[in-house]
Structures are given as structure tokens and as C-alpha cells.
Amino acid sequence: MARLKKFLHWLLGAALLLVFDLAGRSLGAALSLPVPGPVLGMLLLMLALMLYGRVPTGLATVSEQILRLLVLIFLPASVGVYFVRDLSGGDWLALVAAMVLGTLISFALTAALLNRLIAHRTAHGAGDGQHD
Amino acid sequence: MTEAAGAWPRWLSQLQQVAGAFADPLSASHPLVILPLNIAAFWLGLKFYRRVGTPLLHPVVGGSLLVFAGLWLMDVDFPGYQRGSGLLYLLLGPSVVALAIPLKQNLAMVRRAGWPMMLGLLVGAIAAPLVAVVIAALLGGSRTVIIALTTKSVTTPVALALAQELHGIQSLAAGVVAFTGIVGAVFGPGLLRLLGIADERVMGLSLGINAHAIGTVRALEISALCAAFSALAMGLCGALTALLLPLFVG
């Protein structure tokens, strides 16, 4: 009995993910927003969870499972990179340089900025003890 | 721009295609061959990664190479492989939605860290793609390359959704995201040590902003606090980028 209940909770969680995915897509299409539908679905779900106050157990289980399988889910898209043929040598060079240098530069920039912003705040003792 | 056609019918036709692929006569590109290949490659890639433990061999690297080898051996082309993997493509949307749960669970931290963190996140979310795009543009990269770079630092499911929206090449976007994540996860922590930054929150946020999920796994090796901030930054940055990017590219 407990197993059945657990399964039903899981099913409900899976259904919620699907419903919010479709809701996001529908909303995006209806308002012709340029934002990807699933991202709208994610924001809608977050809003709903904030209003609801907690995360239903089934939804937490399903999302944990799906996030653990994320690499498998986008494996087909990743494999495609070996089939990309319409880039020139110069394109590849620009791409790799931008990824390596760009990531190191933006990493250092964001860290330095965040360090200044957060350290400054902590130094002023702004731990204002807010809670959820 | 999305077509005005309803989301429901499109989803149903996608579902129908997946079911149709299962009804095809058995061949090397049949889902019953391709799905086990995907699962085996993912599982082996994960196992290998856990044994070696370096972000250089993240399961996305090992897994995709194994799949590629399998396709080559069985002489399956990419469209055939995509058709066989339809079931996984169907899960991409729900996996983006599932990111809402860790985000909600970490939201209390946002309130504690407050607006300075949000400001840092916003600047980071803009700087990460911008710096790369500028470098590529200076080196004469084509529009395809530039588009693929705009989603380099967001988590793959969001990057794929954006690539579709911006008419980019999804596969190139996925490759760029994986490579960027690996660069950030491998060199990021050392870079911050060099800069004399030791705050684990800053480390976590920087990893999440620049190296998404791969960075978050790296953050987990540093501390739970670091990983929580990284997961938070990854989620918020993904959402911010998805909202802002389509306004700039188009």
C-alpha cells in the first residue's frame, strides 16, 4: 500500500513536470514571447512552489532522478557535435579561443566582482538574519 | 520566433513520431538499438569518470565518444541516431522544468546574500557570453559560432532550448557548453587561488555562473556550501540568460 502511494506521488510529480513544460510552451506561444517555453515552465513552477510553500515529495523525487540523468538526456544533442561539418578552420579557432580565454576572463571578472560585493556586505555586518 | 501554432499539437506530434520510430522494422537505427547504446555509453562514461575523477573526462565527454564509436561501427548516420533517440529529446523540456526544484530549495540563500549577489549574478550572466563573443568576433568567427557562444555558460537543457529559439545549431551549442564547463571546472578554482579569493560562496557562484552543472560538480568537491551557491547561480543564470538573450539576438 505504501509502495502504491509512493508510486502515485511519483506519477503526480512526473505529471507536474510535463504539465508545467506544456504550460510554459503554451504561454510562450500565446504571447509570442521569445523565451524558450520550458524555461517559462520552470519559472511558473518555481512561482507555484513559492505560493504552495514546500516541494511535494513526489515532485522532489522525480526531479532529483531526472537531474541525475541529465547527461543521458542531452547525450543525443552532445553527440551531434562530432557531426558538425559546416564550420571552417578559422571558425573552429575562434570558437576554441573564445571558449578557453573567454571562460578564464569572465571567471576572474565575476569572482573579483562578487568578492568585492559580498565581502563588503559581510564587513558591514549585514547578516540580517532573514528566514524563509 | 515561435510559430503561433499550439504547443499541445506540436508536442503530440512529437510523441507520435517517437512512437512511430518504435513501430519501424528493426534496424541499427531503431530505438531499441539506439536507446540501449545511449544508456550503456552514459553508464560507462559515468563509471569511468568516477574512477578517474577529473572534470576533463566528464561523462558527457566519455559518453558521447562511446556513442560516436558505436554509431560508426554500426554505420548509422546522425539523423537516424536522432530519430532513435526521440524518447530522450522528449525529456529535455521536463528536465528544464525540474531545475525549478533545486532553485526553490536554495532560494532562502538569495534572501540572505541579498542584492549584491543578485547584481553580481546579473553582471556575470552578461559578461560570460559577452567576453567570448567579443573574442570570437575579433578572430573573425562566423555568425554560427557567435550564436553558439552566446549560450556557452548556461546549463545544457536551457542552452538547447535557446539554440532552437535562436535558430542556432543545437549540437554545436551542446558541445560549446560542455567544453566551457570543463575549462571552468578545471581551471576556475586555481585561478581564484591565484587572485587570492578564498570565499567559498564566491567560488561557488563563479563556478555556477561560468561552468554551470560541470562547475557545480566541481564545487561539490570543495564543500556543500560552495555547491549550493553554484547550483543557485547556475539556475538563476540559466533563467536570466533565457529571458535576456532573445532580446539581444534576433
Short mmCIF file of C-alpha atoms in Angstrom, two decimals:
data_model
loop_
_atom_site.label_atom_id
_atom_site.label_comp_id
_atom_site.label_asym_id
_atom_site.label_seq_id
_atom_site.Cartn_x
_atom_site.Cartn_y
_atom_site.Cartn_z
CA MET A 1 0.00 0.00 0.00
CA ALA A 2 2.78 2.37 0.97
CA ARG A 3 4.55 1.49 -2.27
CA LEU A 4 1.48 2.24 -4.32
CA LYS A 5 1.13 5.58 -2.58
CA LYS A 6 4.77 6.35 -3.26
CA PHE A 7 4.32 5.43 -6.91
CA LEU A 8 1.26 7.64 -7.21
CA HIS A 9 3.21 10.54 -5.69
CA TRP A 10 5.99 9.91 -8.21
CA LEU A 11 3.47 9.81 -11.04
CA LEU A 12 1.96 13.07 -9.86
CA GLY A 13 5.44 14.63 -9.76
CA ALA A 14 6.22 13.47 -13.30
CA ALA A 15 2.84 14.75 -14.50
CA LEU A 16 3.53 18.13 -12.88
CA LEU A 17 6.82 18.48 -14.77
CA LEU A 18 5.09 17.66 -18.03
CA VAL A 19 2.15 19.98 -17.35
CA PHE A 20 4.43 22.90 -16.49
CA ASP A 21 6.55 22.21 -19.57
CA LEU A 22 3.45 22.37 -21.74
CA ALA A 23 2.05 25.35 -19.84
CA GLY A 24 5.31 27.23 -20.44
CA ARG A 25 5.26 26.38 -24.14
CA SER A 26 1.63 27.38 -24.48
CA LEU A 27 2.20 30.66 -22.65
CA GLY A 28 5.24 31.43 -24.80
CA ALA A 29 3.33 30.67 -27.99
CA ALA A 30 0.20 32.54 -26.91
CA LEU A 31 2.08 35.73 -26.03
CA SER A 32 4.68 35.05 -28.76
CA LEU A 33 7.45 35.57 -26.21
CA PRO A 34 10.97 34.93 -27.49
CA VAL A 35 11.83 32.97 -24.29
CA PRO A 36 12.04 29.15 -24.59
CA GLY A 37 8.81 27.50 -23.39
CA PRO A 38 10.44 25.08 -20.94
CA VAL A 39 12.22 27.98 -19.22
CA LEU A 40 8.87 29.74 -18.78
CA GLY A 41 7.57 26.43 -17.39
CA MET A 42 10.43 26.36 -14.90
CA LEU A 43 9.65 29.91 -13.75
CA LEU A 44 5.95 29.08 -13.48
CA LEU A 45 6.71 26.00 -11.40
CA MET A 46 9.02 27.97 -9.13
CA LEU A 47 6.31 30.57 -8.62
CA ALA A 48 3.78 27.83 -7.87
CA LEU A 49 6.14 26.20 -5.36
CA MET A 50 6.73 29.52 -3.63
CA LEU A 51 2.99 30.02 -3.30
CA TYR A 52 2.48 26.41 -2.17
CA GLY A 53 5.26 26.83 0.38
CA ARG A 54 7.00 23.47 0.02
CA VAL A 55 8.04 20.94 -2.61
CA PRO A 56 5.71 17.90 -2.84
CA THR A 57 7.69 14.70 -2.10
CA GLY A 58 6.88 13.04 -5.42
CA LEU A 59 7.99 16.10 -7.38
CA ALA A 60 11.23 16.27 -5.38
CA THR A 61 11.93 12.59 -6.14
CA VAL A 62 11.23 12.81 -9.85
CA SER A 63 13.22 15.99 -10.33
CA GLU A 64 16.17 14.54 -8.45
CA GLN A 65 16.10 11.48 -10.70
CA ILE A 66 15.76 13.46 -13.89
CA LEU A 67 18.57 15.83 -12.91
CA ARG A 68 20.82 12.88 -12.15
CA LEU A 69 20.12 11.53 -15.65
CA LEU A 70 20.66 14.92 -17.27
CA VAL A 71 23.82 13.86 -19.10
CA LEU A 72 21.93 10.91 -20.63
CA ILE A 73 19.01 13.11 -21.63
CA PHE A 74 21.13 15.54 -23.59
CA LEU A 75 23.58 12.93 -24.87
CA PRO A 76 21.95 12.85 -28.36
CA ALA A 77 22.46 16.60 -28.74
CA SER A 78 26.05 16.36 -27.48
CA VAL A 79 26.95 13.56 -29.88
CA GLY A 80 25.92 15.86 -32.73
CA VAL A 81 29.00 17.99 -32.22
CA TYR A 82 31.09 15.29 -33.95
CA PHE A 83 28.83 15.63 -36.98
CA VAL A 84 29.14 19.40 -37.32
CA ARG A 85 30.70 19.92 -40.74
CA ASP A 86 29.81 23.46 -41.86
CA LEU A 87 32.49 25.31 -39.88
CA SER A 88 35.77 26.50 -41.38
CA GLY A 89 39.16 26.10 -39.70
CA GLY A 90 39.07 29.77 -38.74
CA ASP A 91 35.68 29.26 -37.15
CA TRP A 92 37.00 26.42 -35.01
CA LEU A 93 39.99 28.52 -33.95
CA ALA A 94 37.74 31.44 -32.97
CA LEU A 95 35.44 29.06 -31.14
CA VAL A 96 38.14 27.36 -29.08
CA ALA A 97 39.95 30.62 -28.29
CA ALA A 98 36.68 32.23 -27.19
CA MET A 99 35.79 29.26 -25.00
CA VAL A 100 39.18 28.95 -23.29
CA LEU A 101 40.17 32.62 -22.95
CA GLY A 102 36.63 33.89 -22.59
CA THR A 103 35.83 31.49 -19.78
CA LEU A 104 39.02 32.29 -17.86
CA ILE A 105 38.46 36.04 -18.24
CA SER A 106 34.79 36.00 -17.28
CA PHE A 107 35.55 33.63 -14.40
CA ALA A 108 38.13 36.03 -12.96
CA LEU A 109 35.89 39.05 -13.59
CA THR A 110 32.79 37.63 -11.93
CA ALA A 111 34.75 36.28 -8.98
CA ALA A 112 36.51 39.59 -8.39
CA LEU A 113 33.23 41.49 -8.60
CA LEU A 114 31.34 39.06 -6.36
CA ASN A 115 34.20 39.04 -3.87
CA ARG A 116 34.05 42.80 -3.60
CA LEU A 117 30.24 42.92 -3.38
CA ILE A 118 29.82 40.10 -0.87
CA ALA A 119 32.89 40.78 1.25
CA HIS A 120 31.85 44.43 1.50
CA ARG A 121 28.42 43.44 2.74
CA THR A 122 29.78 40.95 5.28
CA ALA A 123 32.26 43.53 6.57
CA HIS A 124 29.37 45.83 7.39
CA GLY A 125 27.74 43.08 9.40
CA ALA A 126 24.67 42.92 7.23
CA GLY A 127 23.77 39.39 8.29
CA ASP A 128 20.20 40.49 8.79
CA GLY A 129 19.02 37.05 9.88
CA GLN A 130 16.18 36.76 7.42
CA HIS A 131 14.49 33.43 7.10
CA ASP A 132 12.24 31.68 4.66
CA MET B 1 10.05 33.48 -33.08
CA THR B 2 7.84 30.58 -32.17
CA GLU B 3 5.08 29.73 -34.58
CA ALA B 4 1.69 30.67 -33.26
CA ALA B 5 0.56 27.03 -33.58
CA GLY B 6 -0.48 25.49 -30.27
CA ALA B 7 2.13 23.87 -28.06
CA TRP B 8 -0.10 20.87 -27.43
CA PRO B 9 -0.50 19.64 -31.03
CA ARG B 10 3.22 20.05 -31.60
CA TRP B 11 4.03 18.03 -28.51
CA LEU B 12 1.54 15.35 -29.50
CA SER B 13 3.02 15.05 -32.98
CA GLN B 14 6.46 14.72 -31.41
CA LEU B 15 5.11 11.94 -29.21
CA GLN B 16 3.60 10.31 -32.26
CA GLN B 17 6.96 10.44 -34.05
CA VAL B 18 8.66 8.73 -31.11
CA ALA B 19 6.01 6.03 -31.06
CA GLY B 20 6.31 5.73 -34.84
CA ALA B 21 10.05 5.14 -34.59
CA PHE B 22 9.36 2.20 -32.28
CA ALA B 23 7.00 0.72 -34.86
CA ASP B 24 9.69 0.79 -37.57
CA PRO B 25 11.21 -2.52 -38.66
CA LEU B 26 14.24 -3.41 -36.58
CA SER B 27 17.47 -1.85 -37.87
CA ALA B 28 20.66 -0.35 -36.47
CA SER B 29 18.90 3.00 -36.02
CA HIS B 30 15.85 1.51 -34.27
CA PRO B 31 15.15 2.98 -30.80
CA LEU B 32 15.57 -0.48 -29.31
CA VAL B 33 19.18 -0.40 -30.50
CA ILE B 34 19.91 3.31 -30.06
CA LEU B 35 18.43 3.73 -26.57
CA PRO B 36 20.46 0.88 -25.05
CA LEU B 37 23.53 2.31 -26.80
CA ASN B 38 22.86 5.69 -25.17
CA ILE B 39 22.28 4.16 -21.76
CA ALA B 40 25.35 1.91 -21.95
CA ALA B 41 27.56 4.80 -23.11
CA PHE B 42 26.22 7.07 -20.35
CA TRP B 43 26.71 4.38 -17.71
CA LEU B 44 30.24 3.52 -18.83
CA GLY B 45 31.13 7.20 -19.15
CA LEU B 46 29.88 7.82 -15.62
CA LYS B 47 31.74 4.83 -14.23
CA PHE B 48 34.95 5.86 -15.93
CA TYR B 49 34.55 9.44 -14.73
CA ARG B 50 34.03 8.31 -11.13
CA ARG B 51 37.17 6.21 -11.29
CA VAL B 52 39.34 8.94 -12.81
CA GLY B 53 37.63 11.85 -11.04
CA THR B 54 38.76 14.69 -13.31
CA PRO B 55 36.33 17.10 -14.98
CA LEU B 56 38.38 16.57 -18.16
CA LEU B 57 36.65 13.23 -18.53
CA HIS B 58 33.16 14.35 -17.57
CA PRO B 59 30.60 11.66 -18.55
CA VAL B 60 29.41 13.91 -21.39
CA VAL B 61 32.88 13.51 -22.98
CA GLY B 62 33.25 9.77 -22.45
CA GLY B 63 29.59 9.04 -23.16
CA SER B 64 29.42 10.98 -26.40
CA LEU B 65 32.67 9.46 -27.67
CA LEU B 66 31.36 5.96 -26.94
CA VAL B 67 28.08 6.69 -28.74
CA PHE B 68 30.01 8.10 -31.68
CA ALA B 69 32.16 4.96 -31.82
CA GLY B 70 29.03 2.79 -31.66
CA LEU B 71 27.37 4.72 -34.50
CA TRP B 72 30.49 4.45 -36.60
CA LEU B 73 30.70 0.69 -36.05
CA MET B 74 27.03 0.20 -36.91
CA ASP B 75 27.19 2.68 -39.79
CA VAL B 76 24.31 4.84 -38.51
CA ASP B 77 24.07 8.49 -39.63
CA PHE B 78 23.15 11.37 -37.34
CA PRO B 79 19.51 11.82 -38.47
CA GLY B 80 18.94 8.09 -37.89
CA TYR B 81 20.52 8.34 -34.46
CA GLN B 82 18.36 11.37 -33.61
CA ARG B 83 15.23 9.54 -34.64
CA GLY B 84 16.23 6.57 -32.49
CA SER B 85 16.86 8.87 -29.52
CA GLY B 86 13.46 10.59 -29.78
CA LEU B 87 12.42 9.50 -26.32
CA LEU B 88 15.34 11.38 -24.78
CA TYR B 89 14.57 14.54 -26.75
CA LEU B 90 11.07 14.36 -25.31
CA LEU B 91 12.54 14.56 -21.80
CA LEU B 92 14.51 17.75 -22.47
CA GLY B 93 11.61 20.06 -21.69
CA PRO B 94 10.66 18.43 -18.38
CA SER B 95 14.34 18.41 -17.35
CA VAL B 96 14.48 22.20 -17.74
CA VAL B 97 11.32 22.48 -15.63
CA ALA B 98 12.88 20.19 -12.99
CA LEU B 99 15.57 22.83 -12.40
CA ALA B 100 12.88 24.80 -10.54
CA ILE B 101 13.09 22.46 -7.55
CA PRO B 102 16.75 23.00 -6.53
CA LEU B 103 16.22 26.67 -7.29
CA LYS B 104 13.26 26.87 -4.92
CA GLN B 105 15.16 24.95 -2.25
CA ASN B 106 18.10 27.36 -2.43
CA LEU B 107 16.01 30.49 -2.61
CA ALA B 108 16.45 31.22 1.10
CA MET B 109 20.12 31.81 0.37
CA VAL B 110 19.28 34.52 -2.12
CA ARG B 111 17.49 36.48 0.57
CA ARG B 112 20.43 36.08 2.92
CA ALA B 113 23.03 37.13 0.38
CA GLY B 114 20.72 39.85 -0.92
CA TRP B 115 21.08 42.34 -3.74
CA PRO B 116 24.89 42.40 -4.01
CA MET B 117 24.80 38.77 -5.02
CA MET B 118 21.97 39.33 -7.48
CA LEU B 119 23.89 42.23 -9.01
CA GLY B 120 26.99 40.04 -9.32
CA LEU B 121 24.93 37.29 -10.92
CA LEU B 122 23.40 39.67 -13.43
CA VAL B 123 26.78 41.10 -14.42
CA GLY B 124 28.24 37.59 -14.59
CA ALA B 125 25.40 36.27 -16.71
CA ILE B 126 26.00 39.09 -19.21
CA ALA B 127 29.82 39.05 -19.05
CA ALA B 128 30.30 35.31 -19.56
CA PRO B 129 28.83 35.17 -23.08
CA LEU B 130 29.86 38.73 -23.97
CA VAL B 131 33.58 38.23 -23.40
CA ALA B 132 33.54 35.06 -25.51
CA VAL B 133 31.51 36.67 -28.28
CA VAL B 134 33.90 39.64 -28.44
CA ILE B 135 36.93 37.33 -28.68
CA ALA B 136 35.31 35.24 -31.41
CA ALA B 137 34.24 38.35 -33.32
CA LEU B 138 37.79 39.75 -33.16
CA LEU B 139 39.09 36.48 -34.57
CA GLY B 140 36.54 36.61 -37.38
CA GLY B 141 34.20 33.86 -36.22
CA SER B 142 31.05 33.38 -38.30
CA ARG B 143 27.52 34.07 -37.09
CA THR B 144 27.02 30.36 -36.37
CA VAL B 145 29.98 30.43 -34.00
CA ILE B 146 28.81 33.63 -32.30
CA ILE B 147 25.30 32.23 -31.73
CA ALA B 148 26.71 29.02 -30.28
CA LEU B 149 28.89 31.04 -27.90
CA THR B 150 26.02 33.13 -26.53
CA THR B 151 24.77 30.13 -24.55
CA LYS B 152 28.19 28.82 -23.56
CA SER B 153 27.78 29.26 -19.82
CA VAL B 154 24.19 28.10 -19.27
CA THR B 155 23.22 24.58 -18.36
CA THR B 156 22.79 22.33 -21.42
CA PRO B 157 19.00 21.84 -21.37
CA VAL B 158 18.48 25.62 -21.30
CA ALA B 159 21.19 26.11 -23.95
CA LEU B 160 19.44 23.60 -26.22
CA ALA B 161 16.09 25.32 -25.79
CA LEU B 162 17.76 28.66 -26.57
CA ALA B 163 19.58 27.28 -29.59
CA GLN B 164 16.24 26.20 -31.00
CA GLU B 165 14.75 29.62 -30.28
CA LEU B 166 17.68 31.46 -31.90
CA HIS B 167 17.91 29.04 -34.86
CA GLY B 168 21.42 28.01 -33.87
CA ILE B 169 22.91 24.54 -34.23
CA GLN B 170 21.79 22.62 -31.15
CA SER B 171 24.69 20.18 -31.30
CA LEU B 172 27.28 22.92 -31.54
CA ALA B 173 25.65 24.67 -28.57
CA ALA B 174 25.80 21.44 -26.56
CA GLY B 175 29.47 20.94 -27.42
CA VAL B 176 30.35 24.53 -26.52
CA VAL B 177 28.54 24.24 -23.18
CA ALA B 178 30.36 21.02 -22.27
CA PHE B 179 33.77 22.39 -23.26
CA THR B 180 33.19 25.67 -21.40
CA GLY B 181 32.08 23.81 -18.30
CA ILE B 182 35.20 21.68 -18.36
CA VAL B 183 37.50 24.71 -18.78
CA GLY B 184 35.78 26.49 -15.89
CA ALA B 185 35.76 23.46 -13.60
CA VAL B 186 39.39 22.53 -14.29
CA PHE B 187 40.98 25.99 -14.15
CA GLY B 188 38.48 28.09 -12.15
CA PRO B 189 39.46 27.10 -8.62
CA GLY B 190 43.19 27.53 -9.34
CA LEU B 191 42.50 30.89 -10.94
CA LEU B 192 40.74 32.16 -7.80
CA ARG B 193 43.60 30.94 -5.61
CA LEU B 194 45.89 32.96 -7.85
CA LEU B 195 43.67 36.01 -7.33
CA GLY B 196 43.71 35.43 -3.57
CA ILE B 197 39.97 34.81 -3.33
CA ALA B 198 39.15 32.16 -0.74
CA ASP B 199 35.44 32.83 -0.03
CA GLU B 200 33.59 29.59 -0.78
CA ARG B 201 30.42 31.46 -1.65
CA VAL B 202 32.26 33.49 -4.30
CA MET B 203 33.88 30.32 -5.61
CA GLY B 204 30.51 28.56 -5.82
CA LEU B 205 28.79 31.46 -7.55
CA SER B 206 31.62 31.87 -10.07
CA LEU B 207 31.57 28.15 -10.86
CA GLY B 208 27.80 28.17 -11.32
CA ILE B 209 27.81 31.30 -13.49
CA ASN B 210 30.66 30.25 -15.76
CA ALA B 211 30.68 26.47 -15.68
CA HIS B 212 27.02 25.50 -14.91
CA ALA B 213 26.48 21.84 -13.93
CA ILE B 214 30.05 20.70 -14.53
CA GLY B 215 31.22 23.52 -12.28
CA THR B 216 28.64 22.55 -9.69
CA VAL B 217 30.01 19.01 -9.54
CA ARG B 218 33.46 20.54 -9.03
CA ALA B 219 32.01 22.79 -6.30
CA LEU B 220 30.69 19.72 -4.51
CA GLU B 221 34.30 18.56 -4.10
CA ILE B 222 35.12 21.84 -2.36
CA SER B 223 32.21 21.98 0.09
CA ALA B 224 28.44 21.67 0.39
CA LEU B 225 28.17 25.44 0.82
CA CYS B 226 30.16 26.01 -2.34
CA ALA B 227 27.96 23.57 -4.25
CA ALA B 228 24.74 25.15 -3.00
CA PHE B 229 25.84 28.57 -4.23
CA SER B 230 26.99 27.07 -7.51
CA ALA B 231 23.66 25.31 -8.09
CA LEU B 232 21.85 28.53 -7.27
CA ALA B 233 23.99 30.59 -9.63
CA MET B 234 23.55 28.00 -12.38
CA GLY B 235 19.76 28.07 -12.07
CA LEU B 236 19.39 31.83 -11.83
CA CYS B 237 21.89 32.45 -14.62
CA GLY B 238 20.13 29.98 -16.86
CA ALA B 239 16.80 31.71 -16.28
CA LEU B 240 18.30 35.22 -16.67
CA THR B 241 20.08 34.30 -19.89
CA ALA B 242 16.96 32.66 -21.32
CA LEU B 243 14.97 35.82 -20.57
CA LEU B 244 17.55 38.37 -21.75
CA LEU B 245 19.36 36.71 -24.64
CA PRO B 246 16.46 36.54 -27.13
CA LEU B 247 16.10 40.31 -26.75
CA PHE B 248 19.67 40.90 -27.92
CA VAL B 249 19.96 38.26 -30.62
CA GLY B 250 17.45 38.41 -33.34
#
